[in-house]
Coordinates of C-alpha atoms in Angstrom, one line a residue:
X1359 CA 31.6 118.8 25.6
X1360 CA 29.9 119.5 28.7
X1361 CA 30.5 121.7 31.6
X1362 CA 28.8 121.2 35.3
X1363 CA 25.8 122.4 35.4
X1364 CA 25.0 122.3 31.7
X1365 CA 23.4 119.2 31.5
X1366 CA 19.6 117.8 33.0
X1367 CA 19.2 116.4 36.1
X1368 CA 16.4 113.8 36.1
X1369 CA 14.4 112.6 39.4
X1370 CA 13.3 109.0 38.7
X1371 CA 11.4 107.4 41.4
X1372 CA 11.2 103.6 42.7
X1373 CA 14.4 101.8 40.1
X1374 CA 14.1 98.5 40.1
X1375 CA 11.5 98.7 42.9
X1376 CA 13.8 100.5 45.5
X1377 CA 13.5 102.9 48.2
X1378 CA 12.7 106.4 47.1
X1379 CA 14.6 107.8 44.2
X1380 CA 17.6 108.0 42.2
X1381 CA 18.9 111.7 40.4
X1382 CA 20.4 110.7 37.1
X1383 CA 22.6 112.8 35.0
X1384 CA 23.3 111.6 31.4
X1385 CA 27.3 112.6 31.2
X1386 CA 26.9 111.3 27.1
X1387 CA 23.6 111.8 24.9
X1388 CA 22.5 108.9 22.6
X1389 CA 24.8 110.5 19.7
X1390 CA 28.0 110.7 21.3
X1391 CA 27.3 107.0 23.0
X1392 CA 27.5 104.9 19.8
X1393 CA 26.6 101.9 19.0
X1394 CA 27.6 99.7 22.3
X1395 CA 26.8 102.4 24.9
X1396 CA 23.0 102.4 26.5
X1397 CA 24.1 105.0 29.5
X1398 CA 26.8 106.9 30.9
X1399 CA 25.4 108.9 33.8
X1400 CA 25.8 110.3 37.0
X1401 CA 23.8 109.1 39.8
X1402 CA 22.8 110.1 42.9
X1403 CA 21.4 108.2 45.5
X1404 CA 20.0 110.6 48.8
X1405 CA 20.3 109.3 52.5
X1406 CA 17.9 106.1 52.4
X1407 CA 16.9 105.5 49.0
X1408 CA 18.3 103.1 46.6
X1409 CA 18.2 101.5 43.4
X1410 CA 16.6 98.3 43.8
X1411 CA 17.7 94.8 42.3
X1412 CA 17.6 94.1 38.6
X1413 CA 19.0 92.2 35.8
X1414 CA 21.1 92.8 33.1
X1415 CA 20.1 90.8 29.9
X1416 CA 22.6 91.2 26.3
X1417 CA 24.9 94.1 28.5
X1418 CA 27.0 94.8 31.2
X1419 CA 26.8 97.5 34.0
X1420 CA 29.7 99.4 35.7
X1421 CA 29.8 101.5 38.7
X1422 CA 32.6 103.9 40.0
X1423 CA 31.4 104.9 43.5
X1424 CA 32.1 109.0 43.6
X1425 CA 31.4 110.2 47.4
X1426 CA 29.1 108.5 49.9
X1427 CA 28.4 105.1 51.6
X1428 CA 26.2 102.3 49.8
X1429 CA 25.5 98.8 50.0
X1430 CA 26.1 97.2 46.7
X1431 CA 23.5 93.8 46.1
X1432 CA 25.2 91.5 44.0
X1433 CA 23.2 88.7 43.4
X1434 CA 21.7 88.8 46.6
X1435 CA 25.3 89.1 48.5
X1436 CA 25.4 92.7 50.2
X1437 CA 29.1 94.1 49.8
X1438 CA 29.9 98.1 51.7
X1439 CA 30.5 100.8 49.2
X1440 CA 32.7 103.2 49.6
X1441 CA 34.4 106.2 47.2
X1442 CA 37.3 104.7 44.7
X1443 CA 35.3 101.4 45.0
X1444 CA 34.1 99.4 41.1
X1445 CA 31.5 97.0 40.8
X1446 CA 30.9 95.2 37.5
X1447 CA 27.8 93.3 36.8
X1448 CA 28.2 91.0 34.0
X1449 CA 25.6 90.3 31.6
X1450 CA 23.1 87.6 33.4
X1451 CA 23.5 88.8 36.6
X1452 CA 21.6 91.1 38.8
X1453 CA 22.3 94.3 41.1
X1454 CA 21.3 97.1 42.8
X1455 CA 22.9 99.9 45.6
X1456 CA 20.9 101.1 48.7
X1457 CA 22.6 104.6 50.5
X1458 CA 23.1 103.8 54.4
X1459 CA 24.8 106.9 55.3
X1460 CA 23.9 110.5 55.7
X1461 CA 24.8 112.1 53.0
X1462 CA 24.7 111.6 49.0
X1463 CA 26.3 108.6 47.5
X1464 CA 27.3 109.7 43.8
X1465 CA 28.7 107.0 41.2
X1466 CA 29.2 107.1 37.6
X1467 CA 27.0 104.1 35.4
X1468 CA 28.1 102.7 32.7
X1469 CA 25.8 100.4 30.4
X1470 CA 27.6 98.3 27.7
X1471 CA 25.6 96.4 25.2
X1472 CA 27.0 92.8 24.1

């Protein structure tokens, strides 16, 4: 266990070739993810960055918007983003999220290998 606050906070710049950067917080370390996890995090897109298209290859990739407004890509078709929303990419397929509000948009990520 975990509490807020407790775990690192990682700037990574330019994902997938987006906008600016992402913040990502790993909610599970590589021991407690087992065998089929690859990430669950916490990320955090500021006002007018984003996490550019990419592919998922032998994997899937969930995301459970948190607070914020986003454009999800998937697979070139832009869909609004908004808090409660979940967007699954299946394995083959390609995504990405771009913030177009003001303030943070927050979502968990979950990666699932095959």
């Amino acid at each position: 266990m975990t509490k807020a606050g407790e775990r690192e906070v990682v700037k990574v710049e330019h994902v997938g070739g987006g906008a600016g950067f992402i913040m990502k917080e790993a909610l599970l370390g590589p021991e407690e993810q087992g065998d089929y996890c690859r990430m669950f995090s916490k990320v955090t897109l500021p006002p007018n960055c984003e996490l550019g298209h990419h592919e998922h290859h032998g994997e899937t990739e969930t995301y459970y918007i948190l607070s914020g407004a986003g454009m999800y890509d998937d697979n070139g078709k832009a869909i609004p983003a908004e808090p409660g929303d979940v967007f699954f990419c299946k394995d083959g397929d390609g995504h990405g999220m771009k913030n177009i509000g003001t303030e943070d948009l927050t979502f968990v990520a979950l990666i699932l290998k095959k």
